[in-house]
mmCIF file of C-alpha atoms in Angstrom:
data_model
loop_
_atom_site.group_PDB
_atom_site.id
_atom_site.type_symbol
_atom_site.label_atom_id
_atom_site.label_comp_id
_atom_site.label_asym_id
_atom_site.label_seq_id
_atom_site.Cartn_x
_atom_site.Cartn_y
_atom_site.Cartn_z
ATOM 1 C CA UNK A 27 0.071 0.156 -0.195
ATOM 2 C CA UNK A 28 1.365 3.380 -0.854
ATOM 3 C CA UNK A 29 -1.324 4.995 1.322
ATOM 4 C CA UNK A 30 -2.024 6.044 4.479
ATOM 5 C CA UNK A 31 -4.898 3.607 6.159
ATOM 6 C CA UNK A 32 -7.027 6.146 8.267
ATOM 7 C CA UNK A 33 -10.042 3.254 8.958
ATOM 8 C CA UNK A 34 -10.380 -0.579 8.002
ATOM 9 C CA UNK A 35 -13.861 -1.040 7.147
ATOM 10 C CA UNK A 36 -15.765 -4.697 7.607
ATOM 11 C CA UNK A 37 -16.011 -4.565 3.827
ATOM 12 C CA UNK A 38 -13.037 -2.015 2.818
ATOM 13 C CA UNK A 39 -11.012 0.899 3.988
ATOM 14 C CA UNK A 40 -10.582 4.487 3.997
ATOM 15 C CA UNK A 41 -7.406 5.718 2.946
ATOM 16 C CA UNK A 42 -4.893 9.220 1.701
ATOM 17 C CA UNK A 43 -2.899 8.319 -1.294
ATOM 18 C CA UNK A 44 0.817 9.273 -0.528
ATOM 19 C CA UNK A 45 2.126 12.006 -2.612
ATOM 20 C CA UNK A 46 5.646 10.919 -4.581
ATOM 21 C CA UNK A 47 8.312 13.029 -6.176
ATOM 22 C CA UNK A 48 8.162 10.796 -9.446
ATOM 23 C CA UNK A 49 7.531 12.477 -12.291
ATOM 24 C CA UNK A 50 5.558 10.294 -14.620
ATOM 25 C CA UNK A 51 1.977 9.699 -14.371
ATOM 26 C CA UNK A 52 0.235 11.088 -11.312
ATOM 27 C CA UNK A 53 -2.039 8.357 -10.608
ATOM 28 C CA UNK A 54 -0.303 5.446 -9.808
ATOM 29 C CA UNK A 55 2.781 7.021 -7.835
ATOM 30 C CA UNK A 56 0.141 8.939 -5.719
ATOM 31 C CA UNK A 57 -0.860 6.295 -3.776
ATOM 32 C CA UNK A 58 -2.272 3.137 -4.187
ATOM 33 C CA UNK A 59 -4.398 0.231 -2.407
ATOM 34 C CA UNK A 60 -3.680 -3.346 -3.087
ATOM 35 C CA UNK A 61 -6.015 -5.595 -0.910
ATOM 36 C CA UNK A 62 -4.179 -9.136 -1.653
ATOM 37 C CA UNK A 63 -0.682 -7.710 -1.836
ATOM 38 C CA UNK A 64 2.393 -9.355 0.356
ATOM 39 C CA UNK A 65 0.623 -9.127 3.718
ATOM 40 C CA UNK A 66 -2.968 -10.773 2.543
ATOM 41 C CA UNK A 67 -2.093 -13.138 0.034
ATOM 42 C CA UNK A 68 -4.744 -15.458 1.625
ATOM 43 C CA UNK A 69 -7.179 -12.733 -0.226
ATOM 44 C CA UNK A 70 -6.054 -13.496 -3.885
ATOM 45 C CA UNK A 71 -8.232 -15.563 -6.485
ATOM 46 C CA UNK A 72 -6.398 -18.081 -8.635
ATOM 47 C CA UNK A 73 -7.319 -17.237 -12.093
ATOM 48 C CA UNK A 74 -6.090 -19.318 -15.519
ATOM 49 C CA UNK A 75 -5.230 -18.452 -19.009
ATOM 50 C CA UNK A 76 -8.119 -17.348 -20.959
ATOM 51 C CA UNK A 77 -10.323 -16.794 -17.712
ATOM 52 C CA UNK A 78 -12.325 -13.184 -18.087
ATOM 53 C CA UNK A 79 -12.751 -11.607 -14.660
ATOM 54 C CA UNK A 80 -14.321 -8.284 -13.502
ATOM 55 C CA UNK A 81 -13.230 -6.436 -10.953
ATOM 56 C CA UNK A 82 -15.638 -4.202 -9.098
ATOM 57 C CA UNK A 83 -15.894 -1.927 -6.005
ATOM 58 C CA UNK A 84 -18.177 0.901 -4.750
ATOM 59 C CA UNK A 85 -15.489 4.101 -4.675
ATOM 60 C CA UNK A 86 -16.143 7.504 -2.718
ATOM 61 C CA UNK A 87 -13.854 10.334 -3.273
ATOM 62 C CA UNK A 88 -14.098 12.084 0.149
ATOM 63 C CA UNK A 89 -11.249 14.663 -0.253
ATOM 64 C CA UNK A 90 -9.622 15.813 -3.670
ATOM 65 C CA UNK A 91 -5.864 16.469 -3.991
ATOM 66 C CA UNK A 92 -6.310 18.725 -6.538
ATOM 67 C CA UNK A 93 -8.575 19.815 -9.614
ATOM 68 C CA UNK A 94 -7.546 17.491 -12.063
ATOM 69 C CA UNK A 95 -7.229 14.453 -9.343
ATOM 70 C CA UNK A 96 -10.906 13.302 -9.365
ATOM 71 C CA UNK A 97 -9.686 9.953 -10.886
ATOM 72 C CA UNK A 98 -8.768 6.196 -10.726
ATOM 73 C CA UNK A 99 -7.784 3.201 -12.416
ATOM 74 C CA UNK A 100 -8.358 -0.173 -11.260
ATOM 75 C CA UNK A 101 -5.338 -2.661 -12.239
ATOM 76 C CA UNK A 102 -4.754 -6.421 -11.506
ATOM 77 C CA UNK A 103 -1.815 -7.639 -10.300
ATOM 78 C CA UNK A 104 -0.156 -10.806 -9.459
ATOM 79 C CA UNK A 105 3.732 -11.849 -8.633
ATOM 80 C CA UNK A 106 4.633 -12.469 -12.128
ATOM 81 C CA UNK A 107 5.327 -8.815 -13.709
ATOM 82 C CA UNK A 108 4.341 -9.873 -17.431
ATOM 83 C CA UNK A 109 1.315 -11.267 -16.199
ATOM 84 C CA UNK A 110 0.218 -8.296 -14.723
ATOM 85 C CA UNK A 111 -2.700 -6.366 -16.862
ATOM 86 C CA UNK A 112 -1.807 -2.496 -16.159
ATOM 87 C CA UNK A 113 -1.897 -1.074 -19.681
ATOM 88 C CA UNK A 114 -4.892 0.127 -21.283
ATOM 89 C CA UNK A 115 -6.764 0.397 -18.384
ATOM 90 C CA UNK A 116 -9.348 3.540 -18.842
ATOM 91 C CA UNK A 117 -9.774 5.833 -16.186
ATOM 92 C CA UNK A 118 -12.673 6.752 -14.043
ATOM 93 C CA UNK A 119 -13.843 10.237 -13.485
ATOM 94 C CA UNK A 120 -15.315 10.542 -9.635
ATOM 95 C CA UNK A 121 -17.519 13.460 -8.443
ATOM 96 C CA UNK A 122 -16.829 14.337 -4.730
ATOM 97 C CA UNK A 123 -18.859 12.876 -1.924
ATOM 98 C CA UNK A 124 -20.674 10.584 -3.672
ATOM 99 C CA UNK A 125 -20.539 6.689 -4.132
ATOM 100 C CA UNK A 126 -20.038 5.260 -7.485
ATOM 101 C CA UNK A 127 -20.045 1.718 -8.853
ATOM 102 C CA UNK A 128 -16.464 0.646 -10.623
ATOM 103 C CA UNK A 129 -15.572 -1.886 -12.450
ATOM 104 C CA UNK A 130 -12.919 -3.444 -15.183
ATOM 105 C CA UNK A 131 -12.669 -6.650 -17.411
ATOM 106 C CA UNK A 132 -9.974 -8.309 -17.660
ATOM 107 C CA UNK A 133 -8.706 -11.319 -20.085
ATOM 108 C CA UNK A 134 -6.052 -13.389 -18.082
ATOM 109 C CA UNK A 135 -2.792 -13.685 -20.031
ATOM 110 C CA UNK A 136 -1.838 -16.632 -17.473
ATOM 111 C CA UNK A 137 -2.314 -18.881 -14.634
ATOM 112 C CA UNK A 138 -1.304 -16.918 -11.413
ATOM 113 C CA UNK A 139 -2.625 -16.039 -8.027
ATOM 114 C CA UNK A 140 -4.209 -12.054 -8.698
ATOM 115 C CA UNK A 141 -5.266 -9.000 -6.717
ATOM 116 C CA UNK A 142 -6.536 -5.830 -7.634
ATOM 117 C CA UNK A 143 -5.306 -2.396 -7.384
ATOM 118 C CA UNK A 144 -6.474 0.790 -6.902
ATOM 119 C CA UNK A 145 -4.910 4.036 -7.602
ATOM 120 C CA UNK A 146 -5.607 6.912 -5.326
ATOM 121 C CA UNK A 147 -4.140 9.465 -6.860
ATOM 122 C CA UNK A 148 -2.790 11.116 -3.326
ATOM 123 C CA UNK A 149 -6.730 11.712 -3.008
ATOM 124 C CA UNK A 150 -8.720 10.700 0.496
ATOM 125 C CA UNK A 151 -10.774 7.448 -0.701
ATOM 126 C CA UNK A 152 -13.549 5.231 0.864
ATOM 127 C CA UNK A 153 -13.352 1.910 -1.163
ATOM 128 C CA UNK A 154 -15.638 -0.557 -0.258
ATOM 129 C CA UNK A 155 -17.319 -3.487 -1.832
ATOM 130 C CA UNK A 156 -14.390 -4.764 -3.397
ATOM 131 C CA UNK A 157 -15.235 -8.161 -5.795
ATOM 132 C CA UNK A 158 -13.613 -9.870 -8.226
ATOM 133 C CA UNK A 159 -15.829 -12.668 -10.293
ATOM 134 C CA UNK A 160 -15.750 -14.525 -13.251
ATOM 135 C CA UNK A 161 -17.617 -13.307 -16.600
ATOM 136 C CA UNK A 162 -17.513 -9.762 -18.533
ATOM 137 C CA UNK A 163 -20.482 -8.747 -15.374
ATOM 138 C CA UNK A 164 -20.494 -6.511 -12.459
ATOM 139 C CA UNK A 165 -22.918 -8.190 -10.077
ATOM 140 C CA UNK A 166 -24.251 -6.665 -6.924
ATOM 141 C CA UNK A 167 -21.707 -7.215 -3.970
ATOM 142 C CA UNK A 168 -22.164 -10.303 -1.838
ATOM 143 C CA UNK A 169 -19.625 -10.925 1.288
ATOM 144 C CA UNK A 170 -17.204 -13.808 0.753
ATOM 145 C CA UNK A 171 -18.366 -16.928 1.566
ATOM 146 C CA UNK A 172 -22.247 -15.496 1.925
ATOM 147 C CA UNK A 173 -23.376 -17.988 -0.368
#
């Protein structure tokens, strides 16, 4: 995580993206949230080559860093760099203080355990109801193990 964790929620978190001195793209280097990364490997999902999956979440922009920072992206990572899905990811524009359902669909390039990465763009955000599901359509959030 390249963020300050403000509050852990039962189904997500409130975070503030950390500023970076990186001179490249403003979104990724200025904070990200990676549920399922190193400390949470048990929250990854095993996917196979050719699987189609959709990541979805409810995203609320609570405080905006700058007039251009009202955006986020959803990437799909794993421990094998060549399989991470980070290019061609659309940027989602977000209204301030309104919860928006966001989603991104991917076709998996290789067998691995994957986890989502949300860009924070130095903003304070609330991300809840994160879900990875097979198929190209985001459905309503169902807590893991509920069914």
